[in-house]
Every structure is written in C-alpha cells, then in structure tokens.
XYZ file of C-alpha atoms in Angstrom:
350
model
C -22.273 17.536 -19.494
C -23.278 19.269 -22.732
C -20.782 21.315 -24.729
C -22.839 24.457 -24.024
C -22.812 23.900 -20.279
C -19.132 22.980 -20.337
C -18.293 26.164 -22.240
C -20.360 28.196 -19.802
C -18.673 26.734 -16.764
C -15.208 27.214 -18.206
C -15.965 30.863 -19.001
C -17.289 31.339 -15.500
C -14.206 29.691 -14.071
C -11.959 32.173 -15.819
C -13.900 35.154 -14.510
C -13.976 33.731 -10.993
C -10.256 33.002 -11.041
C -9.497 36.625 -11.973
C -11.747 37.950 -9.237
C -10.210 35.696 -6.602
C -6.713 36.744 -7.680
C -7.687 40.401 -7.453
C -9.326 39.963 -4.045
C -12.692 41.103 -5.392
C -14.766 38.572 -3.452
C -14.387 40.318 -0.118
C -11.669 38.144 1.384
C -10.018 39.426 4.523
C -7.043 41.739 3.773
C -4.601 39.454 5.549
C -5.874 36.302 3.850
C -3.231 34.625 1.719
C -4.941 32.511 -0.935
C -3.126 29.424 -2.179
C -2.008 29.519 -5.792
C -0.961 26.891 -8.272
C 2.591 28.287 -8.277
C 4.819 26.345 -5.927
C 6.916 23.285 -5.337
C 6.069 19.936 -6.856
C 5.648 18.772 -10.404
C 2.313 17.953 -11.953
C 1.817 15.143 -14.407
C -0.514 13.972 -17.139
C -2.361 10.637 -17.010
C -1.344 8.894 -20.220
C -3.362 5.690 -20.191
C -6.102 5.644 -22.872
C -8.199 3.582 -20.443
C -8.400 6.426 -17.916
C -10.717 9.005 -19.458
C -12.818 9.996 -16.433
C -10.391 10.169 -13.515
C -12.797 10.997 -10.707
C -10.771 10.268 -7.579
C -7.151 10.562 -6.529
C -5.145 9.256 -3.571
C -1.417 9.285 -2.878
C 0.032 5.844 -2.282
C 1.553 5.211 1.141
C 3.559 2.203 0.003
C 4.991 3.434 -3.292
C 6.741 6.785 -3.652
C 5.385 9.029 -6.389
C 2.412 6.765 -7.161
C -1.219 7.906 -7.154
C -4.321 5.710 -7.198
C -7.213 6.688 -9.440
C -10.271 5.230 -11.175
C -12.800 6.085 -13.835
C -16.172 7.634 -13.040
C -18.494 4.976 -14.442
C -18.990 2.411 -17.215
C -15.426 1.141 -16.841
C -15.724 -1.831 -14.546
C -14.214 -2.771 -11.170
C -10.764 -1.328 -11.823
C -8.389 0.858 -9.817
C -5.205 2.176 -11.417
C -1.790 3.038 -9.982
C -0.210 5.926 -11.915
C 3.462 6.855 -11.671
C 3.669 10.643 -11.361
C 7.180 10.658 -12.856
C 5.974 9.280 -16.192
C 2.160 9.484 -16.110
C 2.019 5.803 -16.991
C -0.166 3.189 -15.328
C 2.117 0.811 -13.426
C -0.577 -1.450 -11.966
C -4.254 -2.265 -12.425
C -6.199 -3.721 -9.507
C -9.360 -5.624 -10.434
C -11.987 -5.867 -7.691
C -13.384 -9.404 -7.798
C -17.154 -9.821 -7.337
C -17.890 -6.103 -7.714
C -20.257 -4.562 -10.248
C -19.774 -0.843 -9.575
C -22.618 1.594 -10.127
C -21.005 5.050 -9.859
C -17.484 5.079 -8.402
C -16.552 8.635 -7.442
C -13.800 8.634 -4.816
C -10.765 6.874 -3.418
C -8.771 7.307 -0.214
C -5.848 5.549 1.468
C -6.295 5.036 5.197
C -3.943 3.777 7.904
C -2.295 0.356 7.635
C -2.267 0.592 3.840
C -6.000 0.128 3.344
C -7.413 1.568 0.114
C -11.069 2.633 0.217
C -13.075 3.037 -3.001
C -16.331 4.985 -2.826
C -19.152 3.725 -5.035
C -21.148 6.666 -3.693
C -22.283 8.644 -6.724
C -25.980 9.037 -7.330
C -27.121 9.851 -10.839
C -30.684 10.061 -9.538
C -29.672 13.057 -7.402
C -30.309 11.334 -4.101
C -32.478 8.460 -5.254
C -30.396 5.451 -4.206
C -31.371 4.074 -0.812
C -27.866 2.770 -0.240
C -24.354 3.091 -1.649
C -21.163 1.094 -1.108
C -17.540 1.355 -0.068
C -14.932 -1.240 -1.071
C -11.706 -1.813 0.855
C -8.558 -3.672 -0.153
C -4.944 -3.784 1.014
C -2.516 -1.700 -1.001
C -0.345 -4.193 -2.955
C 3.286 -4.536 -1.898
C 4.330 -4.930 -5.528
C 3.120 -2.783 -8.415
C 1.673 -5.246 -10.899
C -1.709 -6.175 -12.310
C -3.605 -8.125 -9.681
C -7.124 -9.269 -8.818
C -8.282 -8.903 -5.218
C -11.473 -9.645 -3.286
C -12.371 -6.424 -1.446
C -14.369 -6.013 1.718
C -17.727 -4.449 0.850
C -19.555 -2.043 3.153
C -23.172 -0.972 2.715
C -23.785 2.709 3.495
C -26.929 4.687 4.249
C -27.357 8.272 5.442
C -29.269 9.017 8.628
C -31.200 11.845 6.945
C -31.979 10.151 3.647
C -30.219 9.533 0.317
C -27.557 11.979 -0.847
C -25.522 12.537 -3.992
C -21.832 12.457 -3.060
C -18.442 12.309 -4.741
C -16.072 12.774 -1.779
C -14.783 9.978 0.455
C -12.163 10.748 3.103
C -10.474 8.343 5.527
C -8.765 9.871 8.555
C -5.076 8.853 8.422
C -4.766 8.302 12.177
C -8.049 6.735 13.276
C -9.243 5.125 10.050
C -12.701 6.629 10.459
C -14.487 7.136 7.140
C -16.249 10.355 6.123
C -18.334 11.360 3.102
C -19.079 14.869 1.845
C -22.306 15.240 -0.100
C -22.907 17.814 -2.807
C -24.715 21.018 -1.897
C -27.734 20.182 -4.038
C -31.067 21.408 -2.735
C -29.200 22.445 0.429
C -28.149 18.865 1.128
C -24.438 19.621 1.364
C -22.775 18.179 4.438
C -19.937 16.173 5.948
C -21.018 12.773 7.229
C -19.202 10.515 9.676
C -19.424 6.768 9.499
C -19.354 4.477 12.518
C -16.061 4.319 14.399
C -15.485 0.989 12.668
C -17.292 -0.040 9.523
C -19.125 -3.362 9.514
C -19.199 -5.668 6.515
C -22.161 -7.625 7.882
C -24.769 -4.879 8.211
C -25.723 -1.359 7.218
C -23.354 1.457 8.151
C -25.266 4.623 8.963
C -23.447 7.881 8.225
C -24.550 10.901 10.253
C -24.085 14.546 9.376
C -21.605 16.386 11.595
C -21.368 19.611 9.564
C -23.065 21.539 6.789
C -21.227 22.763 3.700
C -22.054 25.108 0.865
C -19.590 23.686 -1.619
C -20.473 21.545 -4.608
C -17.869 19.014 -3.481
C -16.354 16.812 -6.167
C -13.643 15.355 -3.919
C -11.979 15.714 -0.551
C -8.922 14.572 1.389
C -7.274 14.637 4.796
C -3.721 15.868 5.225
C -1.193 13.138 6.130
C -1.113 14.317 9.756
C -4.919 14.480 9.994
C -5.070 18.169 10.998
C -6.556 19.517 7.752
C -9.452 18.492 5.546
C -9.860 19.915 2.047
C -12.989 19.827 -0.086
C -12.808 20.932 -3.702
C -15.399 21.867 -6.282
C -15.185 22.736 -9.956
C -14.086 26.352 -9.372
C -12.746 26.511 -5.835
C -12.472 24.778 -2.521
C -12.409 25.115 1.222
C -9.997 24.008 3.921
C -10.954 22.949 7.438
C -8.976 22.590 10.626
C -9.782 19.127 11.975
C -10.094 19.132 15.745
C -11.928 16.806 18.107
C -13.446 14.845 15.247
C -15.070 17.922 13.702
C -14.227 20.371 10.901
C -13.635 24.056 11.598
C -13.713 26.197 8.415
C -10.705 28.392 7.687
C -11.030 31.865 6.194
C -8.380 31.448 3.499
C -9.852 30.208 0.209
C -8.343 27.336 -1.764
C -7.944 28.496 -5.363
C -7.788 25.204 -7.224
C -6.121 25.161 -10.671
C -8.524 25.662 -13.566
C -7.935 22.636 -15.784
C -10.946 20.994 -17.407
C -13.617 19.426 -15.228
C -12.020 19.406 -11.777
C -13.002 16.131 -10.113
C -10.266 15.040 -7.717
C -7.872 16.184 -5.006
C -5.400 14.635 -2.594
C -2.528 15.767 -0.406
C 0.939 14.902 -1.653
C 2.991 12.968 0.902
C 4.882 16.165 1.820
C 1.666 17.538 3.339
C 2.195 21.039 1.941
C 1.019 20.389 -1.613
C -2.386 19.515 -2.997
C -2.587 17.479 -6.183
C -5.666 18.469 -8.205
C -6.953 16.287 -11.026
C -9.549 16.552 -13.758
C -11.522 14.327 -16.098
C -10.846 13.732 -19.791
C -8.355 11.983 -22.021
C -4.745 12.605 -20.969
C -6.044 14.701 -18.083
C -3.623 16.679 -15.959
C -2.882 16.503 -12.249
C -1.674 19.913 -11.098
C 0.167 20.824 -7.874
C -1.121 23.510 -5.534
C 1.347 24.648 -2.888
C -0.227 25.624 0.411
C 0.743 28.443 2.727
C -0.393 30.191 5.886
C -3.242 28.659 7.823
C -3.888 26.170 5.013
C -0.736 24.283 5.986
C -1.228 21.171 8.111
C -0.040 21.719 11.669
C 2.948 19.367 11.447
C 4.201 21.040 8.264
C 3.847 24.542 9.701
C 5.670 23.559 12.883
C 8.419 21.811 10.951
C 9.004 24.817 8.726
C 8.881 27.166 11.688
C 11.512 25.102 13.511
C 13.716 25.032 10.421
C 13.526 28.823 10.108
C 12.073 28.703 6.601
C 10.008 31.825 7.290
C 6.737 30.221 6.251
C 3.588 31.851 7.575
C 2.468 30.159 10.773
C -0.325 27.712 10.123
C -0.405 25.606 13.278
C -3.336 25.921 15.632
C -1.256 24.883 18.605
C -3.119 21.623 19.141
C -2.526 18.068 18.028
C -5.476 18.329 15.656
C -5.287 14.662 14.729
C -7.718 13.522 17.407
C -10.836 12.040 15.943
C -13.352 11.851 18.772
C -16.913 10.670 18.473
C -18.686 13.320 16.381
C -21.496 15.367 17.867
C -24.682 16.496 16.229
C -25.272 18.873 13.376
C -22.815 21.766 13.072
C -23.058 24.587 10.585
C -19.996 25.045 8.392
C -19.849 27.833 5.833
C -16.893 27.886 3.440
C -15.555 30.392 0.902
C -18.790 31.349 -0.882
C -21.040 29.421 -3.199
C -18.520 29.375 -6.020
C -20.640 27.577 -8.557
C -23.548 30.003 -8.274
C -21.266 33.035 -8.267
C -19.339 31.865 -11.315
C -22.389 31.047 -13.385
C -24.025 34.307 -12.322
C -20.958 36.258 -13.447
C -20.931 34.466 -16.766
C -24.619 35.172 -17.397
C -24.125 38.809 -16.438
C -21.289 39.212 -18.906
C -23.382 37.646 -21.649
C -26.186 40.114 -21.054
C -23.703 43.003 -21.004
C -22.140 42.029 -24.313
C -25.560 41.518 -25.922
C -26.602 45.049 -24.934
C -23.477 46.388 -26.590
C -24.129 44.575 -29.877
C-alpha cells in the first residue's frame, strides 16, 4: 500500500470513527455499538520477525497465548505470542510447505490449528488455494511439524480471501472472501476436509464487507468479520449466519488485518500489521455477546444487556444455498468518500 493511500485510509478511518460514535450513520436508536473500552489488556507484538501479522487465533492449550503469522515472503512459520509480554514463545515451522500468500489462522476443536494460504494477489486469479493443519503443540518451544495439506477451490470461481474460520464445535471450515467486484461471501467447506482431493467451498451467504479476518466465538454462536474500518457480527444458527444490527466498531490502529475472540468469549482481540504492531481488546455487549456469555452474565445478575437468542446456536447443519447477508454498511466506500469530500471542501476554502 502506498504512503498516499495509507494516509487517505487513515484519515477516512478517523472521520468514520467519529461518525459511528455520534450515531450519524443511521443506526437504530437502541443499538449499542461495541467500543474499545472494556475489560482485557491489549499487547504489542515485539518480535522483529513479525512485521505483517495478518491472522490471529487464541490458543486453546496455552493460557494467554495467541498464534499469528506474517502475510507473505516470510516462509512456512507460525508464531506463538505471549500476550503478557508480547514475546514470541514458540515458532512452528511447517515442513514441506512453500506458502504463497498466508492470510489467516484459526484453532478448531481437538487442538487443531488451521493456516489459510488463501490470499490472492491476482484478485481472484488463482484456480486453487490451500489450508494447512497441524496439532497445537503441548509444549511451547520451537518445533518443526509436517502439516496436513488441503486443496481448496470455490464452486463459483476463484476469490480473493483473507478470512478463515473453523467452527469450534463441529470443526467445519469456512472462508469469507473480500467484497471485490461484488464477490464478497461466506463459503462453507465440506463437512470433513479431504487431503486426497479437491475440497469445494460453496457460498452460503453474501457479505458487503471488505473482510480482512474473521472468527467464531468459543461457543460457536457468533461469527465476526472485520475490515479495515469496521466489522459485522452474525448470529450462527443452523449452519448459517444471521446478520445482527449492532455494528462492531473495531479499534483504529494501523492496517487492521486480524481478529479473534479471547477465551472469555466477551472480548475481541483486534490486530494490525507493521513492526511492533498492537493487538487491542474490544469488549462486547448487548446482542454482540455470544449466547453462553449473555446467559452466564444474566444468571450471575451482572446486569449485562441480554444477548442470547434463546437457542443453542452452536448447531452447524449442512448449509443451504445462497443467502443474502447485508452487514453494517460498506465501510470502506463510505470512509473513502468522506475523506474525498473533506478534501474538496478544504480546497474550496483555500
């Protein structure tokens, strides 16, 4: 990204953040947007090797540890970062892998770590992409593993994607493509991935977000997709996403590329690219809360806004056909449009 474009997007992000905070984008009066103020401590990734952290996933085996990786040109490496210190406590080398454009990481059930080599610098020109799976190490130390490799194709043609999500209960794998040329969508893989053939991912929902990452809540009842300037939350029911009205106002910190739920289920951890990049907490409230968290807080009398939908929500049935999903506005277009409008206004005043 050029310095000019980066400056433009950051200026737009500031304007958009102010408008969202002021409720100027037409949100419902009773909508309670999530803010970056809340429980949980953020951290800064200190390793000089991690300069393009593009994916983030909370470890299930090691408390306070998050898995991440570089975007490209780094090699077959996955890093375990201790959130208490920001230091890398383990490096996993994927044997036999020559990654092309690694963009996402997710931890599924039974301690399986999935790495998504799903980016497409040709904007939808690769006929196939790959997913790598390995078992989360019991001990945090540098180790070399031989991952299982899955070949992925999309039923409706190549897509550029940066978001890989594994359902924590069923282990089913999903990909969210970017909304480029109206190709944004959530895609479901086969019920079980096969290492011996091609795995065809089929679209189960449309999206309008320029998704840079996504994640399921620990109980499987919520799915979040984030972009550079905002995000959307979905209720997950019957193997399909249902968009929620409350926007997700992600922290504005550099080039926002990653998101994951903290193990508590009520906090999102939002990361960005760059040297010594930050990972910032975003406390959830209202309908954004996963069902189990909302019910737990309701039972404890904490007074939290009810967020449960009254159903288990973790079921992950066979997905149906195409389903239209519209989430909190086209934030990228709005932000850039606002920025350009302000530029023209200031030029007229000169």
